[in-house]
mmCIF file of C-alpha atoms in Angstrom:
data_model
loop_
_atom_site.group_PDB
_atom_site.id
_atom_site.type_symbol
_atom_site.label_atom_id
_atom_site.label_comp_id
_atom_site.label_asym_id
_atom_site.label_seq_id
_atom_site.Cartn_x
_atom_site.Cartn_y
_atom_site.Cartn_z
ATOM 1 C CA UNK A 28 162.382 -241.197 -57.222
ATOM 2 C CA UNK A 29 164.443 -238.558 -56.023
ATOM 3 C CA UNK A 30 163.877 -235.392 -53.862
ATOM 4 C CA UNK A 31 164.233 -232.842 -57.236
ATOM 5 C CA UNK A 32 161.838 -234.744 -58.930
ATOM 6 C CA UNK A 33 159.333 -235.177 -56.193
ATOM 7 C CA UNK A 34 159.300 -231.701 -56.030
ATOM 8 C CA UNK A 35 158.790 -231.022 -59.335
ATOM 9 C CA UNK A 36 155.840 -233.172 -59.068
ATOM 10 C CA UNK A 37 154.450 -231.756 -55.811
ATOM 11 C CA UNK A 38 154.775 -228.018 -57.927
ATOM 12 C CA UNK A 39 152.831 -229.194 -60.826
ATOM 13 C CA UNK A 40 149.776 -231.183 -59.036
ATOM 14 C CA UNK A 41 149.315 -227.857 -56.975
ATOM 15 C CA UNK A 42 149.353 -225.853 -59.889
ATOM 16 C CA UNK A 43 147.136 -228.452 -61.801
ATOM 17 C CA UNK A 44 144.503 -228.182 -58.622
ATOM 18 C CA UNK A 45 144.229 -224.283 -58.723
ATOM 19 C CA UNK A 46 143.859 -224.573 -62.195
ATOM 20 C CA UNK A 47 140.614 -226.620 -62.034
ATOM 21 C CA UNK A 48 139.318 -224.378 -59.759
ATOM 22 C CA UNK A 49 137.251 -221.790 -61.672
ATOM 23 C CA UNK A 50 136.090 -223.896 -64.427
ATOM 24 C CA UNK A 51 134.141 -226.431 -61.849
ATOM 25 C CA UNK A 52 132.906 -223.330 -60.018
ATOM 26 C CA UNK A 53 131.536 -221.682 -63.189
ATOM 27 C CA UNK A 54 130.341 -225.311 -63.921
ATOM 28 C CA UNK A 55 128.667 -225.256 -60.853
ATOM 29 C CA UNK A 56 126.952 -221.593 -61.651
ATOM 30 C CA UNK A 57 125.543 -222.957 -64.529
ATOM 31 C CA UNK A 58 123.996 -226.052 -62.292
ATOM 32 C CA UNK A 59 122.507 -223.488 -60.276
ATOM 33 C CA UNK A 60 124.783 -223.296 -57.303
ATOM 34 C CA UNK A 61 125.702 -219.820 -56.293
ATOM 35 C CA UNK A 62 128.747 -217.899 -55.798
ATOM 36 C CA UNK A 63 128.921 -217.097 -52.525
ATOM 37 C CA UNK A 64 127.950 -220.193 -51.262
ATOM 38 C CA UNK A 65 130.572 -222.081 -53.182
ATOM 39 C CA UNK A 66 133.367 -219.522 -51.785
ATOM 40 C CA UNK A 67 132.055 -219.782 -48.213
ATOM 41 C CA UNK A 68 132.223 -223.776 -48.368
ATOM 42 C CA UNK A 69 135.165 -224.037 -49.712
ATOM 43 C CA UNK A 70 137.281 -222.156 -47.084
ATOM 44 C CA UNK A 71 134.519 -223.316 -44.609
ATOM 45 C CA UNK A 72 135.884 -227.160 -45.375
ATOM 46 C CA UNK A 73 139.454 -225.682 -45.667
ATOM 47 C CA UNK A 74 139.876 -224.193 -42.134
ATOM 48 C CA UNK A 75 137.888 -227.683 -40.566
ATOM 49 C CA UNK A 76 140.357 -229.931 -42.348
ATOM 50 C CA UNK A 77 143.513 -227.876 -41.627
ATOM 51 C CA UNK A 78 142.477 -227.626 -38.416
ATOM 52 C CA UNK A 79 142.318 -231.209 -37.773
ATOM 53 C CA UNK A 80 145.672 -232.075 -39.592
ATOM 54 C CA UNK A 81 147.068 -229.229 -37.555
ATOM 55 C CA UNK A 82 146.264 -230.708 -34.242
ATOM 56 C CA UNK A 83 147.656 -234.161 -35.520
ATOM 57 C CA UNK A 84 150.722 -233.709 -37.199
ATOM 58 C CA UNK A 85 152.033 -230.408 -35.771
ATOM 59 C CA UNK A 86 152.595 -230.393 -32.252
ATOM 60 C CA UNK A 87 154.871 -233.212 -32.430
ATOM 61 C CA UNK A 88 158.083 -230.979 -33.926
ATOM 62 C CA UNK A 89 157.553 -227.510 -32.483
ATOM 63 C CA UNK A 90 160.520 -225.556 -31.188
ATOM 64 C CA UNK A 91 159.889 -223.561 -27.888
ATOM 65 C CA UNK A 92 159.589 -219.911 -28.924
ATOM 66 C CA UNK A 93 158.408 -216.545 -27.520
ATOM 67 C CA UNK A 94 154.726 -216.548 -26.921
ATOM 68 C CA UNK A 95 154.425 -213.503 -28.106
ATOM 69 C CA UNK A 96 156.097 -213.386 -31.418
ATOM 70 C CA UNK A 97 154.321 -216.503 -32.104
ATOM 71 C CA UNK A 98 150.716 -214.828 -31.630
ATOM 72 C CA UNK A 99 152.045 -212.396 -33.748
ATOM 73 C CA UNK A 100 152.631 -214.348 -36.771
ATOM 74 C CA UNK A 101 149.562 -215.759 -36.075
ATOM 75 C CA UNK A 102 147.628 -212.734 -36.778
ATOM 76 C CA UNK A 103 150.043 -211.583 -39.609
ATOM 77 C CA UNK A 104 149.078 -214.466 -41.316
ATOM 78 C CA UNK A 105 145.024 -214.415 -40.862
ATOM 79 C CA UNK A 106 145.676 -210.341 -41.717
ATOM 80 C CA UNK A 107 147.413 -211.987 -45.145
ATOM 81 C CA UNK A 108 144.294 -214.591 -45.487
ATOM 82 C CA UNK A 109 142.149 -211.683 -46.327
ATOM 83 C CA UNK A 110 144.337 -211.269 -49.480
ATOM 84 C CA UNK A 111 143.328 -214.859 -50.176
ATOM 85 C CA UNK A 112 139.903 -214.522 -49.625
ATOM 86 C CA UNK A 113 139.587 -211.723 -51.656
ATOM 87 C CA UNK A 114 141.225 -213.204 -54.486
ATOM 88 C CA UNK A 115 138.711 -216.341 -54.360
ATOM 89 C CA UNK A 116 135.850 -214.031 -54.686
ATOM 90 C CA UNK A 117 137.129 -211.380 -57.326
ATOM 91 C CA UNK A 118 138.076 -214.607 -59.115
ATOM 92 C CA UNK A 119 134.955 -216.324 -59.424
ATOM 93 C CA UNK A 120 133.233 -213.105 -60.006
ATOM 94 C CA UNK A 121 135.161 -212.110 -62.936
ATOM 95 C CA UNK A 122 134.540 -215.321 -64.715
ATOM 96 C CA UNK A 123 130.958 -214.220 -64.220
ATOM 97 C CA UNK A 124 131.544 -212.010 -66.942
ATOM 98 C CA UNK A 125 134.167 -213.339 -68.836
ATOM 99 C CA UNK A 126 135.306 -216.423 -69.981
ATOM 100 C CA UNK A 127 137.539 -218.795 -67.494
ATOM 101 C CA UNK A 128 140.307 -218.829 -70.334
ATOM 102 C CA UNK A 129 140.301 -214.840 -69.641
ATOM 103 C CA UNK A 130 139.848 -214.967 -66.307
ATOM 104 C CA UNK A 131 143.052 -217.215 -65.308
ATOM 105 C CA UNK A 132 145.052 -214.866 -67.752
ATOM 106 C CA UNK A 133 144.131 -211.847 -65.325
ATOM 107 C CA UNK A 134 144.752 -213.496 -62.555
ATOM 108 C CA UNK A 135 148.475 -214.201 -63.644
ATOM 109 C CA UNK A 136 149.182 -210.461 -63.591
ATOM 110 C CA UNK A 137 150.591 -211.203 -60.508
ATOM 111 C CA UNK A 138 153.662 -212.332 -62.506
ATOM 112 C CA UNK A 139 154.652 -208.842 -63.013
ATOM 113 C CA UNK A 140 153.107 -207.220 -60.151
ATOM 114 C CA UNK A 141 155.310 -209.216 -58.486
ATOM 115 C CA UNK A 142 157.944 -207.556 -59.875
ATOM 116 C CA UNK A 143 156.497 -204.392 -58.755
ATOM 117 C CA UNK A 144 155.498 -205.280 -55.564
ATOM 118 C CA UNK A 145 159.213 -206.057 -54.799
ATOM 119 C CA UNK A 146 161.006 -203.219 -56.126
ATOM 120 C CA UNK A 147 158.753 -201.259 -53.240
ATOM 121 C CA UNK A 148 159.318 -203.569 -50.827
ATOM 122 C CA UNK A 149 162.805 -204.550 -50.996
ATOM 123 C CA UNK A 150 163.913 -201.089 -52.195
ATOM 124 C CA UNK A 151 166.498 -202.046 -54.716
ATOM 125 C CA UNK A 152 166.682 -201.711 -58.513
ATOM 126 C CA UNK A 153 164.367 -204.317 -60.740
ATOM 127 C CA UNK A 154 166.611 -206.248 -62.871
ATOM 128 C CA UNK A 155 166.453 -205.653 -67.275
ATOM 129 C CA UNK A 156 165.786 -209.316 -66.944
ATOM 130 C CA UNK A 157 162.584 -208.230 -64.993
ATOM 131 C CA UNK A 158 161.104 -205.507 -66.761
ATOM 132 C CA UNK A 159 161.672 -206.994 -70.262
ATOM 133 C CA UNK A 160 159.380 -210.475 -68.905
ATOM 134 C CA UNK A 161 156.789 -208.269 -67.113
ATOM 135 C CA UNK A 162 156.580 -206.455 -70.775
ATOM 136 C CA UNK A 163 156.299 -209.752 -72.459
ATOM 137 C CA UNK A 164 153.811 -210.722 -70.012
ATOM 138 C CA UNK A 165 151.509 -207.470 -70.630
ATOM 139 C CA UNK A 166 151.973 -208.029 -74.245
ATOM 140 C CA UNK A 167 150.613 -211.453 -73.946
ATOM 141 C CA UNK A 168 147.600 -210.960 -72.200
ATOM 142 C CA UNK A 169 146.661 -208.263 -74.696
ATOM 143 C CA UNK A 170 146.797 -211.056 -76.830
ATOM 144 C CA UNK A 171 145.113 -213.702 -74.527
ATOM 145 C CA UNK A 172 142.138 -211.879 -73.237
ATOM 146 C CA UNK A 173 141.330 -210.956 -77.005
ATOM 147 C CA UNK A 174 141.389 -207.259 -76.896
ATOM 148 C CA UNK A 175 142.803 -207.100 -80.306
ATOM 149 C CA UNK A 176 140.021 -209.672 -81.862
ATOM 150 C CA UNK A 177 137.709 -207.198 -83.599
ATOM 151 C CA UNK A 178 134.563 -209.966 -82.737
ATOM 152 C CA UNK A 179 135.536 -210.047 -79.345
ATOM 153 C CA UNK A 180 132.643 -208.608 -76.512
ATOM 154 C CA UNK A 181 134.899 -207.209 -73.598
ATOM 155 C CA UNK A 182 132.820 -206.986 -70.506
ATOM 156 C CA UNK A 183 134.826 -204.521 -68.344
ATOM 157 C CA UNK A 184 133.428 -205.060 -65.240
ATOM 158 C CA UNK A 185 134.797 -208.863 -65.437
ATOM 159 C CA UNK A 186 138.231 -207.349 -66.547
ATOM 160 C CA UNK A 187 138.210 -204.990 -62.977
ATOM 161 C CA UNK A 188 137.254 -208.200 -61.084
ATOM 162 C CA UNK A 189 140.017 -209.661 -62.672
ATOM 163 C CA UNK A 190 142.808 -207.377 -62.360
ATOM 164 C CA UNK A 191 141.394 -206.761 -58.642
ATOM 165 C CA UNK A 192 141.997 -210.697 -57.995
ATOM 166 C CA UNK A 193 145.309 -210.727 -59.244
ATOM 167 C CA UNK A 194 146.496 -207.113 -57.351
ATOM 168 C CA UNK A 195 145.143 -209.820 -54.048
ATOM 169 C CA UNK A 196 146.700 -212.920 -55.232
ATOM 170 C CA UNK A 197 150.324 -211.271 -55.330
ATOM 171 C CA UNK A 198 149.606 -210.060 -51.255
ATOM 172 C CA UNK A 199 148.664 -213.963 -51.305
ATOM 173 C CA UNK A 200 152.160 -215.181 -52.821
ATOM 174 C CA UNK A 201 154.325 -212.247 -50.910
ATOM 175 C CA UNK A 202 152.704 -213.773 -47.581
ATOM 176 C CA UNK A 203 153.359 -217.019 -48.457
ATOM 177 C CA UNK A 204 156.805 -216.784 -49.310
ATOM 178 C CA UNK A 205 157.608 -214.769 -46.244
ATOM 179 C CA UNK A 206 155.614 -214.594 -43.870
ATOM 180 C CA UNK A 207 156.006 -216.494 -40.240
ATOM 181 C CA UNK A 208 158.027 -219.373 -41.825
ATOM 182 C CA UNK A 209 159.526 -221.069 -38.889
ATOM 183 C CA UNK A 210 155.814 -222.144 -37.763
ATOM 184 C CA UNK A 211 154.824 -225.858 -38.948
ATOM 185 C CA UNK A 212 153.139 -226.389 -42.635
ATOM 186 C CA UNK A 213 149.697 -226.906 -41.275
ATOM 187 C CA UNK A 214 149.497 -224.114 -38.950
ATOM 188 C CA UNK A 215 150.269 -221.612 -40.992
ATOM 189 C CA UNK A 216 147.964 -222.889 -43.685
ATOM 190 C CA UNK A 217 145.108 -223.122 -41.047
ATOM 191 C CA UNK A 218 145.377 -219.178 -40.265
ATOM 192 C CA UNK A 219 145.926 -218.323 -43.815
ATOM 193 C CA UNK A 220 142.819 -219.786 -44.549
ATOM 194 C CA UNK A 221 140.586 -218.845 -41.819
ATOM 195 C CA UNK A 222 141.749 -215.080 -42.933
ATOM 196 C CA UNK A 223 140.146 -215.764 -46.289
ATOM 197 C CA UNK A 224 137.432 -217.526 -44.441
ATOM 198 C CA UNK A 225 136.783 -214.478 -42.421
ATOM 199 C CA UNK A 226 137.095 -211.938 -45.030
ATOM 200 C CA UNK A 227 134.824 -213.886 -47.327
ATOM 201 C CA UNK A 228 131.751 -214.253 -44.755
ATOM 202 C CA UNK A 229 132.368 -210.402 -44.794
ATOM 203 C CA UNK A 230 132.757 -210.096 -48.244
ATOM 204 C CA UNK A 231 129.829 -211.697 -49.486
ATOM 205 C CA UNK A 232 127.820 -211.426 -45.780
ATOM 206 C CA UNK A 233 123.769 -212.342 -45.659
ATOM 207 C CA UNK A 234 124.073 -213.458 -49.611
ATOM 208 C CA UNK A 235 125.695 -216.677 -48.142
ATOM 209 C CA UNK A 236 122.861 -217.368 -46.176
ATOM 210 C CA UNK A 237 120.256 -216.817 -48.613
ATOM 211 C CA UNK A 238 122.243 -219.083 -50.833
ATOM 212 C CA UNK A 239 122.683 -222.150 -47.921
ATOM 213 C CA UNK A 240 122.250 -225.490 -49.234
ATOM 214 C CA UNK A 241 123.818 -228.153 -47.531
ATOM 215 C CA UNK A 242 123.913 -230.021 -50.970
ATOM 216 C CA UNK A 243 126.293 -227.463 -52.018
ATOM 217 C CA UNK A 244 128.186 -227.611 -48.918
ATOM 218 C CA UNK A 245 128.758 -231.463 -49.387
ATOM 219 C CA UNK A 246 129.248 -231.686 -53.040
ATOM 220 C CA UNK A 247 130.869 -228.691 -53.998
ATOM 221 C CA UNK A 248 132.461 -227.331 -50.849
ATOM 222 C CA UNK A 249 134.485 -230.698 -50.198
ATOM 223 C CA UNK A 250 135.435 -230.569 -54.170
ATOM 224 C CA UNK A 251 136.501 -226.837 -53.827
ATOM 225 C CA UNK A 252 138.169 -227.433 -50.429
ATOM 226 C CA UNK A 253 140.285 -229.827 -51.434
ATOM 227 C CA UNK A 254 141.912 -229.175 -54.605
ATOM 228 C CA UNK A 255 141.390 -224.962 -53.955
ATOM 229 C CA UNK A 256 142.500 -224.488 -49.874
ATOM 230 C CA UNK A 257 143.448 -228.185 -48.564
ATOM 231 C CA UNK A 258 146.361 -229.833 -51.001
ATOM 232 C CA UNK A 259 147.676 -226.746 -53.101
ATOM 233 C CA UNK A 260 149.580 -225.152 -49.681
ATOM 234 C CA UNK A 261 150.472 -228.359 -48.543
ATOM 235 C CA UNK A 262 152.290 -229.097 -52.166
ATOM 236 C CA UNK A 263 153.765 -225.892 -52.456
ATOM 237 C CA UNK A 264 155.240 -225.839 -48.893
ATOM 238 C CA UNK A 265 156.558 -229.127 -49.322
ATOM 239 C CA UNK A 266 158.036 -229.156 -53.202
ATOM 240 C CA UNK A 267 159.386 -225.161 -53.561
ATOM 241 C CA UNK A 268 162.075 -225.567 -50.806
ATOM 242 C CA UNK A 269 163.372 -228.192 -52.434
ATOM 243 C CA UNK A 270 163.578 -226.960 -56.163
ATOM 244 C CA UNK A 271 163.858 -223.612 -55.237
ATOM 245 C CA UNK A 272 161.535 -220.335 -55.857
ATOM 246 C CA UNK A 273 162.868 -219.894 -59.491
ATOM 247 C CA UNK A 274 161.987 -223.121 -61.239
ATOM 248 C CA UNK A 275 158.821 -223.417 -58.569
ATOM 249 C CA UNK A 276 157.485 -220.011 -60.244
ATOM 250 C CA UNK A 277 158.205 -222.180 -63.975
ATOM 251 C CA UNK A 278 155.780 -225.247 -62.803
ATOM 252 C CA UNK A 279 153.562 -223.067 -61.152
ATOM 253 C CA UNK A 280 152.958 -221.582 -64.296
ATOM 254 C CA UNK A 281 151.188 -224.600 -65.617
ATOM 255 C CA UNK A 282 148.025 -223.024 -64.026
ATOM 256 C CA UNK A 283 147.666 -220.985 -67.656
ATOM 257 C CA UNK A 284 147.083 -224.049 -69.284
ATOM 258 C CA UNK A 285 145.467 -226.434 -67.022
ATOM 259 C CA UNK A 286 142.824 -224.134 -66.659
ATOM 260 C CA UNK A 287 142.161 -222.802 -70.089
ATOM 261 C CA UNK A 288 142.084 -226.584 -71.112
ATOM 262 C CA UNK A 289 139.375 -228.015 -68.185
ATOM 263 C CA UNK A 290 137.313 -224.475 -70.023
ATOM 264 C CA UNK A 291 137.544 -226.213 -73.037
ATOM 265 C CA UNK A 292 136.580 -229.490 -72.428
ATOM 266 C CA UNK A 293 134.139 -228.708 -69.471
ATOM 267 C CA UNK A 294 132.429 -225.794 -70.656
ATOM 268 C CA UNK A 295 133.368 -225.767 -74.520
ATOM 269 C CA UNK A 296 134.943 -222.022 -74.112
ATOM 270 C CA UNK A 297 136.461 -221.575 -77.902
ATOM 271 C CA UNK A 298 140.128 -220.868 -77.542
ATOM 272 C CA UNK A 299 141.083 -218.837 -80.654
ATOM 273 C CA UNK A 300 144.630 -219.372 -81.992
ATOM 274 C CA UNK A 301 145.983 -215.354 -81.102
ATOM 275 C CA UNK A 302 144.844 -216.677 -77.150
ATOM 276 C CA UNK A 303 147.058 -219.692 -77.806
ATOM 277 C CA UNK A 304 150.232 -217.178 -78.833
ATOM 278 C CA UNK A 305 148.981 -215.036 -75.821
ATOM 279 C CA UNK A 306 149.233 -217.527 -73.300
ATOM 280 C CA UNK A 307 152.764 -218.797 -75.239
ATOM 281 C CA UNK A 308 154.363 -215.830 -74.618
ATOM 282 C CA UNK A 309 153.204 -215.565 -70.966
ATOM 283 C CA UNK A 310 154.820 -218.728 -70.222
ATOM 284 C CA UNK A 311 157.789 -218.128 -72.057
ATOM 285 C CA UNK A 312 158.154 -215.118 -70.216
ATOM 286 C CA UNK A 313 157.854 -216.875 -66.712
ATOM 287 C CA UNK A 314 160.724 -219.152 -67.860
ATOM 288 C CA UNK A 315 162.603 -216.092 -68.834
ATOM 289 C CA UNK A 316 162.024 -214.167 -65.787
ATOM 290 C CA UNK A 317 163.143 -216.831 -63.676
ATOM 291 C CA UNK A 318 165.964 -219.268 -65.036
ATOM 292 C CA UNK A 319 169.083 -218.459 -63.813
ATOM 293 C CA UNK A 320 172.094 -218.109 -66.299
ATOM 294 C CA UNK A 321 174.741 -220.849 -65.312
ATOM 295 C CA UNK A 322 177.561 -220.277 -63.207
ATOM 296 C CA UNK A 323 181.075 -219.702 -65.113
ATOM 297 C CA UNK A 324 184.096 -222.438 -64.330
#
């Protein structure tokens, strides 16, 4: 297998693993588990593991630097964590409200807030190319999160959650993709994810210790851990530098339908045929936004 391809894989299982994520934690909710206590175990197990791999794998290929610069990445990239941590929470909150088929649909707003995000940023002009996806993109979640389904019962306060978790998850993708990258893969996942620890102990604060369970801690939090703060960044990291941010944005995309499918079969959300040309043109629009035209002879 060769280096393209195993990126291409690497891509897709991350996606695949965020896209479980809120239909097992909604799953959960039903069982009786609460929402802060799920969010608290997950990063909880998160910052433990990446802790641990951190200490084993990444001392071995670490270039001297300046001590100082390397503190401060350090605590750019906990600062950043807080974006993730807040995303977690807005996330599973939303899908309190709303369906997880909606929910995921919200969250990948950050497709063209990302567009938005850079033109203020990087201070330069946002291409047609741009603009005319981020469009397509709006369009389709008007059609995804059934706003124009007369039967439909909008619950707003799910919608804020989940426009709130997807105005977080694009701070969570800028840091990501720029922030302290000469530091090894597991370090700068380990601060990353003791930011969203830390913000998320603040976030939801004495409600995760009326909702301790150790049950929950072994079941759920390892589950959560894993596939939501443990193997995603480790993935990513390793298959985007190899196929490139473009086509890594296309795979990524596969969250959309991983996770409106694990609804379907695990919780029996209906998925009405407008939510199917919804999410469609979403993904079309993430292919659009990112392929590159080919290079003339």
């Amino acid at each position: 297998m060769n280096n393209h391809l195993k990126g291409v894989l690497y891509v897709g299982i991350g996606a695949a693993s965020y896209g479980i994520l809120a239909t097992f934690v909604k799953f959960a909710n039903n069982n009786g588990s609460g929402t802060a206590g799920l969010a608290f175990a997950q990063y909880f197990v998160g910052v433990v593991v990446l802790s641990l791999l951190s200490f084993l794998f990444s001392k071995k290929n670490v270039a001297p630097t300046d001590k100082k610069e390397t503190r401060r990445n350090k605590l750019k990239l906990v600062a950043f964590g807080s974006f993730l941590g807040l995303t977690s929470s807005f996330y599973y909150l939303s899908i309190q409200y709303i369906p997880v088929s909606v929910g995921i649909i919200l969250l990948m707003q950050t497709i063209w807030m990302g567009v938005v995000l850079e033109f203020f940023i990087k201070r330069h002009l946002v291409t047609q190319k741009k603009i005319i996806g981020a469009i397509a993109v709006i369009i389709g979640t008007l059609l995804a999160a059934k706003i124009f389904e007369v039967d439909a019962a909008l619950n707003f306060k799910g919608l804020a959650f989940g426009l709130l978790a997807a105005i977080c998850y694009t701070g969570t993708l800028y840091a990501t993709s720029s922030i302290a990258l000469e530091l090894p893969l597991f370090t700068r996942s380990k601060y990353l994810i003791l930011g969203g620890l830390m913000v998320t102990m603040l976030f939801w604060n004495v409600q995760i210790i009326y909702e301790f369970d150790w049950w929950v801690y072994l079941k759920w939090g390892a589950f959560l851990g894993f596939f939501g703060t443990i193997l995603p960044p480790i993935l990513f990291n390793k298959g985007i530098p190899v196929i490139g941010t473009g086509l890594g944005s296309i795979i990524s995309a596969l969250e959309i339908p991983i996770s409106v499918m694990s609804a379907y079969i695990i919780l029996q959300e209906e998925i009405s045929s407008l939510q199917w040309l919804g999410i469609l043109i979403i993904l079309i629009s993430v292919v659009y936004i990112n392929l590159k035209p080919k290079a003339k002879k």
